XYZ file of C-alpha atoms in Angstrom:
350
model
C 49.715 19.612 -67.589
C 46.362 18.314 -68.901
C 47.588 15.896 -71.549
C 49.361 13.411 -69.207
C 46.336 13.515 -66.911
C 44.015 12.701 -69.810
C 46.259 9.805 -70.836
C 46.202 8.484 -67.272
C 42.405 8.598 -67.180
C 42.105 6.707 -70.471
C 44.278 3.912 -69.156
C 42.144 3.427 -66.063
C 39.543 0.615 -66.654
C 36.365 2.489 -65.811
C 35.735 5.398 -63.544
C 35.322 3.137 -60.544
C 38.322 0.952 -61.403
C 36.125 -1.854 -62.903
C 36.557 -3.768 -66.176
C 34.275 -2.456 -68.959
C 31.009 -4.387 -69.039
C 30.830 -6.939 -71.865
C 27.357 -7.102 -73.325
C 26.003 -10.632 -73.413
C 25.041 -11.848 -76.884
C 21.389 -11.884 -77.840
C 19.161 -14.900 -78.205
C 16.011 -15.229 -80.298
C 12.278 -15.237 -79.595
C 9.988 -17.210 -81.934
C 6.257 -16.543 -81.799
C 3.926 -19.260 -83.126
C 0.209 -19.845 -83.481
C -1.660 -23.138 -83.723
C -4.226 -23.089 -86.576
C -7.722 -23.005 -85.104
C -9.284 -25.168 -87.830
C -6.837 -27.993 -87.086
C -7.480 -27.680 -83.357
C -11.226 -27.907 -83.958
C -10.817 -31.007 -86.134
C -8.743 -32.649 -83.429
C -11.358 -31.825 -80.819
C -14.105 -33.346 -82.993
C -12.067 -36.530 -83.349
C -11.204 -36.618 -79.632
C -14.352 -35.747 -77.649
C -12.666 -36.701 -74.355
C -10.402 -33.638 -74.423
C -10.951 -29.881 -74.577
C -9.163 -26.907 -76.148
C -7.221 -25.955 -73.025
C -5.803 -29.432 -72.514
C -5.024 -29.753 -76.220
C -3.039 -26.503 -76.190
C -1.178 -27.428 -73.009
C -0.269 -30.798 -74.518
C 0.970 -29.054 -77.661
C 3.225 -26.771 -75.617
C 4.661 -29.774 -73.737
C 5.286 -31.476 -77.084
C 7.209 -28.454 -78.369
C 9.234 -28.265 -75.150
C 10.341 -31.886 -75.576
C 11.364 -31.202 -79.173
C 13.605 -28.221 -78.420
C 15.234 -29.374 -75.166
C 15.548 -28.038 -71.639
C 17.738 -25.016 -72.467
C 14.964 -23.476 -74.581
C 11.981 -21.836 -72.853
C 8.469 -22.527 -74.183
C 5.295 -20.880 -72.848
C 1.732 -20.185 -73.926
C 1.007 -16.952 -75.766
C -2.409 -15.377 -76.212
C -5.348 -17.604 -77.172
C -3.835 -20.350 -79.333
C -0.155 -19.473 -79.572
C 3.133 -20.098 -77.849
C 6.507 -18.373 -77.521
C 9.888 -20.084 -77.815
C 12.858 -18.282 -76.234
C 16.222 -19.506 -77.533
C 19.389 -18.571 -75.571
C 22.333 -17.023 -77.393
C 24.440 -20.179 -77.195
C 21.821 -22.062 -79.234
C 21.070 -19.485 -81.944
C 23.343 -21.354 -84.361
C 20.833 -24.216 -84.090
C 17.827 -22.051 -85.048
C 17.252 -23.742 -88.442
C 17.078 -27.172 -86.785
C 14.867 -25.864 -83.956
C 12.467 -24.195 -86.386
C 12.299 -27.424 -88.392
C 11.452 -29.476 -85.305
C 8.854 -27.000 -84.091
C 7.124 -26.696 -87.473
C 6.844 -30.435 -88.106
C 3.587 -32.140 -87.307
C 5.628 -35.160 -86.255
C 3.457 -37.946 -87.690
C 5.125 -41.171 -88.819
C 3.060 -43.839 -90.571
C 3.427 -47.000 -92.628
C 0.333 -47.615 -94.814
C -0.364 -49.569 -97.967
C -0.649 -47.704 -101.246
C -4.236 -48.094 -102.506
C -4.725 -51.063 -104.832
C -7.662 -51.640 -107.154
C -7.634 -55.328 -106.154
C -8.255 -54.509 -102.479
C -11.467 -56.049 -101.130
C -12.590 -55.975 -97.510
C -16.344 -56.343 -97.011
C -17.954 -53.576 -99.034
C -14.701 -51.565 -99.253
C -12.937 -51.514 -102.616
C -11.242 -48.881 -104.751
C -11.911 -47.715 -108.301
C -8.603 -45.929 -108.826
C -9.467 -44.658 -112.310
C -12.549 -42.927 -110.874
C -10.560 -41.605 -107.913
C -7.925 -40.083 -110.201
C -10.640 -38.461 -112.306
C -12.130 -36.804 -109.196
C -8.725 -35.526 -108.088
C -7.870 -34.176 -111.549
C -11.247 -32.411 -111.638
C -10.228 -30.601 -108.446
C -6.854 -29.792 -110.035
C -8.617 -28.224 -113.019
C -10.843 -26.166 -110.701
C -7.871 -24.346 -109.167
C -6.618 -27.090 -106.880
C -3.419 -27.618 -108.866
C -2.221 -24.048 -108.290
C -3.163 -24.211 -104.620
C -1.289 -27.471 -104.167
C 1.838 -26.294 -105.961
C 1.886 -23.205 -103.749
C 1.255 -25.184 -100.548
C 1.374 -29.020 -100.506
C -0.787 -29.110 -97.370
C -3.666 -27.726 -99.510
C -4.474 -31.355 -100.390
C -6.513 -31.251 -97.157
C -8.967 -28.921 -98.930
C -9.766 -31.644 -101.470
C -10.712 -34.069 -98.695
C -12.622 -31.476 -96.693
C -14.906 -30.268 -99.491
C -18.514 -31.405 -99.165
C -18.931 -31.977 -102.914
C -15.502 -33.486 -103.574
C -12.965 -35.789 -102.004
C -12.447 -39.509 -102.653
C -15.439 -41.596 -103.770
C -14.271 -44.172 -101.215
C -14.669 -41.589 -98.443
C -12.365 -41.965 -95.450
C -11.119 -45.341 -96.667
C -8.845 -43.641 -99.208
C -6.751 -40.508 -98.894
C -4.341 -38.703 -101.210
C -0.940 -37.747 -99.803
C 1.612 -35.574 -101.567
C 5.133 -36.693 -102.448
C 8.007 -34.454 -103.494
C 10.145 -35.618 -106.407
C 13.608 -34.109 -106.052
C 16.649 -34.237 -108.332
C 18.573 -37.492 -108.077
C 21.388 -36.894 -105.536
C 23.726 -38.912 -107.781
C 22.871 -36.890 -110.899
C 21.292 -33.486 -110.240
C 20.197 -33.097 -113.860
C 17.752 -36.011 -113.568
C 14.652 -36.317 -111.401
C 14.484 -39.098 -108.834
C 11.963 -41.847 -109.450
C 8.366 -40.662 -109.827
C 5.841 -43.211 -108.562
C 3.468 -42.019 -111.280
C 5.976 -43.481 -113.776
C 6.442 -46.861 -112.038
C 4.451 -49.886 -113.291
C 2.316 -51.239 -110.475
C 2.164 -47.843 -108.772
C 1.089 -45.485 -111.551
C -2.589 -46.453 -111.052
C -2.417 -44.885 -107.577
C -0.265 -41.857 -108.431
C -0.945 -38.567 -110.204
C 1.659 -35.991 -111.228
C 0.533 -32.570 -109.974
C 2.928 -30.531 -112.110
C 2.504 -30.231 -115.861
C 4.073 -33.025 -117.900
C 6.496 -30.450 -119.322
C 7.948 -30.010 -115.820
C 8.691 -33.737 -115.675
C 10.537 -33.208 -118.971
C 11.053 -36.891 -119.672
C 12.828 -37.320 -116.352
C 15.340 -34.523 -116.942
C 15.353 -31.502 -114.610
C 14.542 -28.371 -116.686
C 17.239 -25.719 -116.730
C 15.060 -23.112 -115.013
C 14.573 -25.492 -112.060
C 18.334 -25.977 -111.665
C 18.643 -22.218 -111.108
C 16.218 -22.297 -108.164
C 17.348 -22.579 -104.516
C 17.958 -26.213 -103.581
C 14.899 -26.517 -101.333
C 12.665 -25.282 -104.197
C 13.802 -27.904 -106.711
C 11.006 -30.433 -106.652
C 7.896 -31.657 -108.411
C 4.746 -32.846 -106.667
C 2.761 -35.997 -107.162
C -0.272 -37.265 -105.252
C -0.376 -40.860 -103.969
C -3.614 -42.700 -103.113
C -3.245 -44.471 -99.760
C -5.402 -47.218 -98.261
C -6.768 -45.829 -94.978
C -8.907 -48.912 -94.286
C -6.161 -51.532 -94.002
C -4.101 -52.129 -90.868
C -1.401 -49.500 -90.456
C 1.343 -48.501 -88.039
C 1.830 -45.010 -86.618
C 3.806 -43.101 -83.956
C 2.789 -45.098 -80.903
C 3.574 -48.412 -82.654
C 7.270 -47.603 -83.032
C 9.807 -47.791 -80.219
C 11.098 -44.211 -80.383
C 14.307 -45.198 -78.540
C 15.156 -47.580 -81.382
C 14.780 -44.999 -84.154
C 18.300 -44.017 -85.121
C 20.537 -43.358 -88.088
C 22.181 -46.485 -89.486
C 25.051 -46.809 -91.942
C 24.394 -45.598 -95.480
C 21.748 -43.000 -94.594
C 19.277 -45.591 -93.333
C 16.805 -45.294 -90.482
C 16.611 -48.323 -88.211
C 13.376 -48.969 -86.318
C 11.628 -51.454 -84.049
C 7.945 -52.055 -83.412
C 6.781 -52.008 -79.792
C 6.239 -55.460 -78.287
C 2.430 -55.165 -78.201
C 2.284 -54.693 -81.982
C 5.048 -57.017 -83.193
C 2.787 -59.938 -84.065
C 0.389 -57.655 -85.946
C 3.325 -56.116 -87.851
C 4.753 -59.517 -88.716
C 1.373 -60.699 -90.015
C 0.948 -57.455 -91.957
C 4.304 -57.804 -93.725
C 3.627 -61.480 -94.465
C 0.241 -60.627 -96.005
C 1.832 -58.080 -98.338
C 5.099 -59.851 -99.137
C 5.753 -59.203 -102.862
C 2.252 -57.789 -103.138
C 1.610 -54.061 -103.347
C 3.767 -51.325 -101.859
C 3.972 -49.845 -98.389
C 4.151 -46.056 -98.126
C 6.371 -44.469 -95.497
C 4.569 -41.239 -94.572
C 6.359 -38.521 -92.610
C 4.507 -35.326 -91.670
C 1.676 -36.169 -94.074
C 4.011 -36.578 -97.061
C 4.890 -39.879 -98.713
C 8.648 -40.333 -98.589
C 8.940 -43.840 -99.981
C 6.761 -46.637 -101.347
C 8.365 -50.069 -101.412
C 7.264 -53.714 -101.367
C 7.989 -56.157 -98.557
C 10.222 -58.951 -99.793
C 9.743 -61.143 -96.733
C 7.972 -61.374 -93.391
C 9.548 -58.972 -90.896
C 9.759 -59.736 -87.197
C 9.423 -56.131 -86.073
C 12.915 -54.694 -86.598
C 14.176 -53.370 -89.911
C 15.622 -50.342 -91.702
C 14.302 -47.738 -94.134
C 16.652 -46.543 -96.855
C 16.344 -43.396 -98.954
C 13.325 -41.791 -97.294
C 15.021 -39.006 -95.317
C 17.762 -36.425 -95.642
C 20.649 -36.494 -93.167
C 19.146 -33.566 -91.233
C 15.759 -35.292 -91.024
C 17.312 -38.533 -89.801
C 18.525 -36.621 -86.757
C 15.014 -35.258 -86.118
C 12.877 -38.379 -86.454
C 13.675 -39.960 -83.094
C 13.233 -36.711 -81.154
C 9.884 -35.987 -82.785
C 8.636 -39.524 -82.226
C 9.569 -39.283 -78.569
C 7.766 -35.967 -78.186
C 4.644 -37.067 -80.039
C 2.712 -35.462 -82.923
C 0.976 -32.071 -83.036
C -2.606 -31.477 -84.258
C -1.101 -29.504 -87.160
C 2.110 -27.636 -88.008
C 2.176 -24.337 -86.073
C 2.553 -21.095 -88.022
C 5.563 -18.865 -87.305
C 4.269 -15.320 -86.743
C 7.473 -13.528 -85.750
C 11.161 -14.028 -85.033
C 12.723 -11.328 -82.863
C 16.011 -10.578 -81.156
C 15.936 -11.541 -77.476
C 18.370 -9.644 -75.172
C 20.144 -11.926 -72.719
C 18.726 -9.952 -69.776
C 15.163 -10.597 -70.956
C 15.852 -14.305 -71.419
C 17.139 -14.441 -67.843
C 13.975 -12.726 -66.562
C 11.756 -15.134 -68.521
C 13.707 -18.093 -67.179
C 13.158 -16.902 -63.631
C 9.371 -16.853 -63.948
């Protein structure tokens, strides 16, 4: 009577009486590389360190950004591997965003033709002419394809700002107005008082009188933007990562970012805001891109809020990235692979 026997065998959970093994879900392995040219620039600017220490510091920075459940280790000469467990794979977009960000946060004054400090002053008309000359020589296409290509303008031996390191151009993305997607948000190159220090990278037809062209509306949301370049005063006092109390950086009501200056820099910040009250505009620069340029309306004591500079997702990232510190440059993602749970366990045990 073979059929009853076969039925009995099928009802038994495994030949040895055990429950069938349930395969653990897979995680993900991200492989990155730090760009060598950026590492070399950092080493030139910091002669007290060396490549090995710089890479180790970068790996520690990444580990702080992704949290203790994610494994980070060095990989080959200038790379690192990030192993993400299965329970965190839903957070991969946020993790990739945090890893890829340089993590620099700065407040600097937009360059002003009236600025005088010793022999430092700016001829903004001449500076714009130099930048547009680079645009016409192929720089515009490079910049539209990759906003970080603005670094090539500053690095060229026969180009760059006439004011040298005292002035630098930063890119700014102009996105559709969140309240009316058919209109562009404010372009600084169209604002009186700021247009002298701003240049639209895209063709004027793309600006379209402030209306978003129909072909742009059909693009994916993250591709709907124009670029403009903003001249920033690199000579004047400024405030960067270490000047902000990272523990105080948090989302406030209405999509604002609240911040506090560390005690050692509060007096300098207060004097800075008093000097520029209702005079010029201060650029908020995140990851080498201008997010906002606004005037100070009064002296600030060292605690305030920033409105309209960041998306909701970015607001959640700012504090973590400030706590971890900046990277020499954004790392390049080389590969993203499936990571079996068994392999993650072995890597964790090393």
